[in-house]
XYZ file of C-alpha atoms in Angstrom:
515
model
C 74.301 119.640 115.224
C 73.940 117.120 112.375
C 74.159 113.457 113.289
C 77.493 111.714 112.937
C 78.428 109.654 109.902
C 80.695 107.391 111.967
C 80.971 106.676 115.664
C 83.980 104.751 116.973
C 83.215 103.343 120.419
C 84.838 101.028 122.989
C 88.219 102.525 122.142
C 91.175 103.724 124.121
C 91.528 107.101 122.445
C 94.922 108.815 122.612
C 94.042 112.252 121.287
C 97.469 114.000 121.370
C 95.418 117.023 122.425
C 96.710 118.174 125.821
C 93.341 119.750 126.616
C 91.754 116.272 126.589
C 94.456 113.597 126.285
C 92.206 110.533 126.496
C 88.637 109.516 125.644
C 86.414 106.473 125.074
C 84.774 107.308 121.770
C 84.903 109.599 118.749
C 82.226 110.831 116.361
C 82.987 111.867 112.787
C 80.744 114.105 110.711
C 81.728 114.611 107.112
C 85.506 114.701 106.930
C 86.138 116.087 110.410
C 86.006 114.970 114.023
C 82.821 116.276 115.633
C 82.775 114.826 119.167
C 85.462 113.367 121.429
C 84.531 112.103 124.865
C 82.949 109.386 126.931
C 80.530 106.875 125.456
C 77.342 108.675 126.485
C 78.467 112.029 125.082
C 79.397 110.555 121.713
C 76.250 108.408 121.609
C 74.191 111.609 121.521
C 75.617 112.288 118.039
C 74.176 109.045 116.653
C 71.559 109.299 113.914
C 69.612 106.960 111.652
C 72.405 106.594 109.107
C 75.358 106.571 111.509
C 77.829 103.738 111.100
C 78.922 102.503 114.515
C 82.335 100.869 114.682
C 83.070 98.794 117.771
C 86.800 99.168 118.368
C 86.727 96.252 120.869
C 89.204 97.878 123.203
C 91.644 98.825 120.450
C 93.613 102.049 120.628
C 92.628 104.991 118.437
C 95.345 107.518 117.603
C 95.711 110.370 115.114
C 96.760 109.215 111.652
C 100.517 108.850 111.328
C 102.367 111.577 109.421
C 105.700 110.573 107.871
C 107.506 113.921 107.804
C 110.235 113.014 105.287
C 110.121 110.395 102.557
C 110.665 109.965 98.821
C 107.558 108.829 96.963
C 108.999 108.331 93.509
C 112.060 106.559 94.880
C 109.695 104.257 96.757
C 107.835 103.598 93.509
C 111.179 102.864 91.843
C 112.061 100.472 94.662
C 108.758 98.640 94.418
C 109.296 98.135 90.691
C 112.944 97.111 91.016
C 115.008 94.190 92.180
C 115.270 94.050 95.952
C 118.976 93.896 96.782
C 118.661 94.565 100.502
C 119.894 92.417 103.373
C 119.415 89.830 104.727
C 118.452 88.201 101.422
C 121.514 89.670 99.681
C 124.716 88.812 101.518
C 127.424 89.332 98.896
C 128.304 90.917 95.579
C 127.929 87.433 94.121
C 124.293 87.480 95.294
C 123.791 90.858 93.616
C 125.259 89.564 90.362
C 123.112 86.442 90.465
C 119.906 88.445 91.062
C 120.699 90.794 88.173
C 121.663 87.899 85.896
C 118.315 86.180 86.553
C 116.438 89.403 85.819
C 118.428 89.979 82.625
C 117.603 86.499 81.346
C 113.926 87.419 81.090
C 114.375 91.003 79.889
C 114.972 92.123 76.277
C 118.580 93.270 75.657
C 119.012 97.028 75.886
C 116.265 97.414 78.501
C 117.208 99.101 81.764
C 117.596 96.889 84.832
C 117.227 98.545 88.229
C 118.033 97.271 91.710
C 117.652 98.991 95.058
C 118.677 98.746 98.692
C 122.154 97.202 98.570
C 124.173 97.906 101.686
C 127.947 97.503 101.549
C 128.182 97.150 105.349
C 126.297 93.844 105.184
C 128.054 92.467 102.105
C 130.718 89.827 102.658
C 133.169 91.860 100.590
C 132.524 95.057 102.641
C 132.705 97.138 99.470
C 130.520 98.531 96.725
C 130.110 96.538 93.511
C 131.739 98.160 90.473
C 130.775 98.573 86.829
C 132.774 95.473 86.032
C 130.861 93.367 88.551
C 127.590 94.482 86.959
C 128.968 93.945 83.444
C 129.542 90.298 84.281
C 125.941 89.943 85.414
C 124.261 91.750 82.508
C 126.583 92.737 79.640
C 123.691 93.413 77.241
C 121.591 95.669 79.504
C 122.166 99.063 81.101
C 122.108 98.503 84.867
C 121.777 100.869 87.816
C 121.641 99.783 91.441
C 121.099 102.188 94.317
C 122.631 102.138 97.770
C 120.273 101.921 100.718
C 121.081 105.568 101.586
C 120.026 106.790 98.102
C 123.156 108.940 98.121
C 125.120 106.525 95.951
C 124.518 104.258 92.990
C 126.482 101.938 90.716
C 126.183 101.806 86.926
C 127.533 99.205 84.552
C 129.409 100.151 81.384
C 126.329 100.377 79.166
C 124.592 102.620 81.682
C 127.664 104.850 82.036
C 127.763 105.233 78.263
C 124.089 106.247 78.150
C 124.767 108.726 80.962
C 127.679 110.215 79.026
C 130.142 109.484 81.829
C 133.695 108.684 80.754
C 137.363 109.416 81.415
C 137.034 113.116 80.586
C 133.785 113.776 82.450
C 134.348 116.464 85.116
C 133.023 116.159 88.649
C 129.461 117.499 88.737
C 128.790 120.228 91.330
C 127.931 118.638 94.653
C 128.496 115.109 93.299
C 131.364 112.684 92.782
C 132.368 110.163 90.143
C 134.576 107.517 91.722
C 137.497 106.416 89.560
C 140.000 103.601 89.342
C 143.131 104.744 91.173
C 145.530 103.396 88.529
C 143.759 104.458 85.333
C 141.408 107.275 86.322
C 138.570 105.476 84.562
C 135.144 105.751 86.236
C 134.479 102.540 88.158
C 130.702 102.970 88.015
C 130.222 104.242 91.564
C 128.497 107.641 91.659
C 127.694 109.781 94.685
C 124.759 112.225 94.809
C 123.818 111.443 91.196
C 120.963 108.948 91.569
C 118.286 111.555 90.861
C 120.083 112.617 87.701
C 120.339 109.010 86.516
C 116.697 108.224 87.235
C 115.212 111.434 85.855
C 117.543 112.526 83.076
C 119.135 109.327 81.825
C 116.542 106.605 82.398
C 113.634 108.985 81.882
C 110.257 109.145 83.613
C 108.082 106.165 84.442
C 105.678 104.985 81.799
C 102.013 105.506 82.668
C 101.678 101.786 83.367
C 104.753 101.717 85.615
C 103.587 104.749 87.572
C 100.114 103.329 88.073
C 101.467 99.975 89.233
C 104.088 101.478 91.546
C 101.781 104.087 93.102
C 99.138 101.430 93.720
C 101.714 99.396 95.647
C 102.975 102.458 97.543
C 99.434 103.548 98.420
C 98.749 100.102 99.844
C 101.854 100.348 102.033
C 100.867 103.768 103.354
C 97.394 102.584 104.331
C 98.705 99.302 105.773
C 101.015 101.308 108.033
C 98.413 103.903 109.021
C 100.161 106.764 107.231
C 97.421 109.279 106.515
C 99.825 112.121 105.647
C 103.265 112.168 104.094
C 105.829 114.845 103.337
C 107.669 114.345 100.045
C 111.244 115.555 100.504
C 113.055 115.013 97.193
C 115.462 117.735 96.082
C 114.599 117.378 92.377
C 110.904 118.177 92.925
C 109.713 120.663 90.300
C 106.367 121.860 88.979
C 106.063 118.695 86.887
C 106.329 116.583 90.033
C 103.767 118.845 91.719
C 101.291 118.333 88.888
C 101.931 114.572 88.859
C 101.301 114.162 92.588
C 98.255 116.438 92.466
C 96.836 114.192 89.758
C 97.505 111.057 91.814
C 95.783 112.531 94.861
C 92.808 113.974 92.994
C 92.242 110.684 91.166
C 92.380 108.790 94.490
C 95.325 106.705 93.321
C 97.085 108.071 96.387
C 94.831 108.307 99.453
C 97.267 109.870 101.924
C 97.520 113.644 102.148
C 100.757 115.048 100.713
C 102.963 118.004 101.527
C 105.640 118.283 98.830
C 108.945 120.108 99.108
C 110.348 122.040 96.154
C 113.936 121.496 95.059
C 116.268 124.438 95.675
C 116.941 124.755 91.934
C 113.231 124.769 91.092
C 111.536 127.129 93.550
C 111.443 129.976 91.032
C 109.320 127.785 88.736
C 106.736 127.618 91.500
C 106.947 131.372 92.047
C 106.125 131.925 88.377
C 102.871 130.061 89.041
C 102.253 132.099 92.221
C 102.947 129.044 94.398
C 104.969 128.853 97.608
C 104.952 127.197 101.039
C 101.341 126.622 102.071
C 99.863 126.732 98.568
C 97.311 124.016 97.932
C 94.635 122.497 100.111
C 94.055 119.820 102.748
C 94.845 117.039 100.289
C 97.940 118.437 98.611
C 100.067 121.419 99.533
C 103.534 122.816 99.009
C 106.028 122.543 101.834
C 109.566 123.855 102.217
C 112.313 124.438 99.682
C 114.949 121.774 100.153
C 118.664 122.570 100.191
C 121.342 119.876 100.233
C 124.694 121.231 101.405
C 127.439 118.679 100.905
C 131.038 118.149 101.951
C 133.968 118.097 99.538
C 137.711 118.154 100.109
C 137.636 121.944 99.915
C 134.839 122.192 102.495
C 131.075 122.617 102.370
C 129.509 122.798 98.915
C 128.058 125.145 97.849
C 130.424 127.548 99.647
C 128.919 128.971 102.804
C 128.536 132.514 101.484
C 126.727 131.214 98.405
C 124.455 128.986 100.503
C 123.697 131.959 102.754
C 122.581 134.152 99.872
C 120.530 131.408 98.229
C 118.749 130.697 101.495
C 118.104 134.383 102.217
C 116.582 134.955 98.783
C 114.282 131.992 99.223
C 113.340 133.032 102.758
C 112.545 136.566 101.595
C 110.288 135.098 98.895
C 108.139 133.618 101.666
C 109.283 129.999 101.644
C 109.985 127.702 104.535
C 113.466 126.185 104.169
C 114.554 122.584 104.777
C 118.234 121.669 104.925
C 119.406 118.106 104.358
C 122.074 117.965 107.057
C 123.358 114.696 108.518
C 126.929 115.191 109.704
C 128.144 117.935 112.022
C 129.652 120.030 109.227
C 126.443 120.193 107.171
C 124.302 120.816 110.259
C 126.649 123.699 111.030
C 126.353 124.967 107.438
C 122.549 124.925 107.703
C 122.554 126.766 111.028
C 125.081 129.296 109.762
C 122.817 130.013 106.784
C 119.812 130.439 109.073
C 121.788 132.733 111.365
C 122.799 134.773 108.336
C 119.118 135.073 107.400
C 118.361 136.101 110.973
C 120.803 138.974 110.619
C 118.788 140.360 107.712
C 115.217 139.270 108.382
C 113.216 137.720 111.208
C 113.161 133.926 111.349
C 110.604 133.882 114.167
C 107.692 131.607 113.331
C 109.170 130.472 110.017
C 109.851 126.915 111.258
C 112.838 126.320 109.018
C 113.772 122.647 109.144
C 116.884 120.559 109.704
C 116.287 117.242 107.969
C 118.070 114.320 109.705
C 120.328 116.316 112.081
C 122.345 113.115 112.512
C 125.220 114.659 114.474
C 124.217 117.418 116.844
C 126.413 118.517 119.788
C 124.943 120.550 122.632
C 126.096 123.892 121.229
C 124.189 123.220 118.020
C 121.040 122.322 119.940
C 121.086 125.757 121.526
C 121.521 127.409 118.125
C 118.562 125.439 116.752
C 116.430 126.515 119.722
C 117.311 130.173 119.256
C 116.419 129.978 115.567
C 113.055 128.338 116.256
C 113.981 125.627 113.765
C 112.414 122.163 113.632
C 114.349 118.889 113.572
C 112.969 116.134 111.341
C 114.713 112.961 112.445
C 114.527 109.251 111.550
C 114.105 107.025 114.623
C 113.993 103.766 112.596
C 117.597 104.409 111.508
C 118.539 103.367 115.047
C 116.918 99.971 114.524
C 117.972 99.301 110.939
C 121.424 100.949 110.951
C 122.391 100.906 114.629
C 124.841 98.047 114.183
C 126.641 99.952 111.419
C 126.741 103.162 113.464
C 128.242 101.360 116.445
C 130.870 99.735 114.217
C 131.848 102.687 112.042
C 131.119 105.960 113.840
C 133.825 107.316 116.135
C 133.054 107.200 119.872
C 133.201 111.002 120.093
C 130.481 111.339 117.438
C 128.333 108.537 118.878
C 127.686 110.688 121.929
C 125.401 112.962 119.884
C 124.103 110.720 117.103
C 120.392 111.005 116.219
C 119.526 112.623 119.512
C 115.840 112.968 120.431
C 115.461 113.491 124.163
C 117.967 116.360 124.311
C 116.329 118.449 121.548
C 112.925 118.007 123.190
C 114.363 119.065 126.546
C 115.752 122.177 124.818
C 112.241 123.055 123.704
C 112.860 122.130 120.068
C 110.016 120.574 118.090
C 111.141 117.176 116.770
C 109.183 115.420 114.030
C 109.799 111.854 112.874
C 109.976 110.053 109.562
C 111.255 106.984 107.759
C 113.131 108.578 104.832
C 111.675 105.653 102.922
C 112.768 103.858 100.809
C 115.953 104.137 102.886
C 114.209 102.090 105.603
C 110.690 100.583 105.783
C 107.700 102.842 106.421
C 106.363 101.377 109.687
C 105.879 104.253 112.202
C 105.484 101.787 115.059
C 108.997 100.538 114.421
C 110.115 104.163 114.597
C 108.275 104.679 117.883
C 109.850 101.489 119.244
C 113.329 102.654 118.219
C 112.836 106.123 119.709
C 111.698 104.597 123.020
C 114.266 101.789 123.293
C 117.208 103.111 121.198
C 117.761 99.456 120.280
C 119.232 98.165 117.018
C 118.015 95.087 115.179
C 120.935 93.202 116.759
C 119.782 94.105 120.272
C 122.599 96.624 120.792
C 121.713 99.969 122.375
C 122.657 103.246 120.727
C 122.876 106.235 123.068
C 120.135 104.968 125.431
C 120.211 108.237 127.380
C 118.514 109.825 124.335
C 115.459 107.562 124.628
C 112.090 109.320 124.766
C 108.774 108.317 126.298
C 106.191 106.489 124.155
C 103.978 109.590 124.246
C 106.828 111.796 123.033
C 107.593 109.338 120.240
C 103.936 109.230 119.194
C 103.828 113.027 119.152
C 106.773 113.045 116.736
C 104.700 111.050 114.218
C 101.500 113.055 114.750
C 101.163 116.579 116.144
C 104.872 117.469 115.781
C 104.956 116.269 112.184
C 101.896 118.417 111.476
C 103.632 121.389 113.120
C 106.651 120.900 110.851
C 104.448 121.590 107.805
C 102.254 124.311 109.392
C 99.268 121.941 109.558
C 98.777 121.454 113.290
C 95.496 123.400 113.123
C 93.905 120.762 110.882
C 95.640 117.478 111.760
C 97.927 115.743 114.226
C 95.450 115.309 117.083
C 91.942 113.931 117.572
C 90.226 117.225 118.220
C 86.744 118.425 117.229
C 87.008 120.430 114.029
C 90.192 118.736 112.817
C 90.347 116.324 109.904
C 89.136 112.825 110.753
C 92.426 111.094 109.978
C 92.509 108.213 112.455
C 94.278 104.918 113.003
C 93.031 102.009 115.115
C 95.835 99.953 116.685
C 95.768 96.457 118.129
C 97.489 97.587 121.354
C 98.172 100.785 123.267
C 101.764 101.914 122.573
C 101.789 103.988 125.759
C 101.289 101.031 128.115
C 102.581 97.849 126.432
C 106.123 96.768 127.343
C 108.475 98.844 125.146
C 109.831 95.788 123.362
C 106.278 94.993 122.167
C 105.639 98.351 120.465
C 107.145 97.216 117.170
C 104.686 94.295 117.045
C 101.548 96.459 117.269
C 99.352 96.168 114.159
C 97.250 98.741 112.352
C 93.661 97.449 112.370
C 91.965 100.310 110.542
C 93.000 103.458 108.664
C 90.554 106.348 108.257
C 91.248 109.419 106.099
C 88.833 112.315 106.079
C 86.138 110.224 107.707
C 86.421 107.450 105.119
C 87.540 103.974 106.147
C 90.211 103.299 103.530
C 91.590 100.093 105.022
C 90.424 97.659 107.672
C 91.424 94.172 108.698
């Protein structure tokens, strides 16, 4: 056996490999783990050129895998005005921030803000086009809600988007209007992607380079060695762009990218589908986003069923954005329809979010062999809002984690960033404590153990993208994607988990960040 390139010793190794859950040291040869064991066993792999890293009692875990985020929206956020709480407390604060930005920006140039949250604004409402007009009458302005499912445009931006009195409701989206006049008030639902990609246009090369550099730094700082891009507008152009970023080492983390449901045929024309690519960059599921309108689920259930079946038959994994009970039901109904025509066994179709999930739905998910991709940090960052606005009957099954695991369902975890910050340790803390930022508890009976929470960000996340054979645990032969932590999340007091720091991030045997 060739000598190791790196040996990490004096570590508390949490392998997430049930065959050998703990160890003292790890050897890395090339881009894979070669030896896991006690100090003397690993020492035998040492050679003349081996770099020995003394972990000084730190905890070594598999690299974190964020199973659902939005890379280009994160880039947009990093290049935009930060309108999130607690810095922004009112619509007046939003207007002042935009006005300051406009003062130093040439008239006619787009101004973008992100992260506003109406729940934490004094006015308890969204800003309108007229609010934004007062702040920047000479610039087109778009600001996005923290959820990314809503945005607000000022009058100049609405004009550039071609949205006026006579504009019909787009399929699956909504243009909010003044009750008295019927005039659009600037608030748009499920149209942010259209505004960013079709109206504002793509990033310039300089903007993309700057934003990706910032995003890459955040991933490495937080120990995220793999990420799963989950944006519904992803097309072959996005695929080529991300491939370029990864191959040019502008983006160090490995990427699995979903394809948008309206674009999967483009990929098929290039002979690409779920699993295409390599260890650095591969295609994931096709993403569907069923929505709710006054007339019911959109698209209609029979149409969603047929769309999903066609995609399934073409060999794709499916991922359904489903937060509320009605959309979770629509996703499961579509999967059950597929199951009536073709086997779903082993296909690992995904329910993204699964925010409201009663017991009966858990059993349906188990029978379908589907995977839940949830967002534990929502409990911390949005728990106060959930407790204030969600009905008591729905709170009893909101963002459940323990119950799905007890049903035998694989649960993976993510941030949905830029909806909330990336930090996986905050997500692990929230999954273990079910505690909001305010200290309030949200459904504490759904708390999981620290080991279960860690598995959701490692081996379970790898399973969700069919990559558990190459990542997700510290196992000989798997990719050497490792993270060194300041403390052991399995033994520190639960309230301390969120304070654990990432000391070192290793991807493919290369130390890409260290303190």
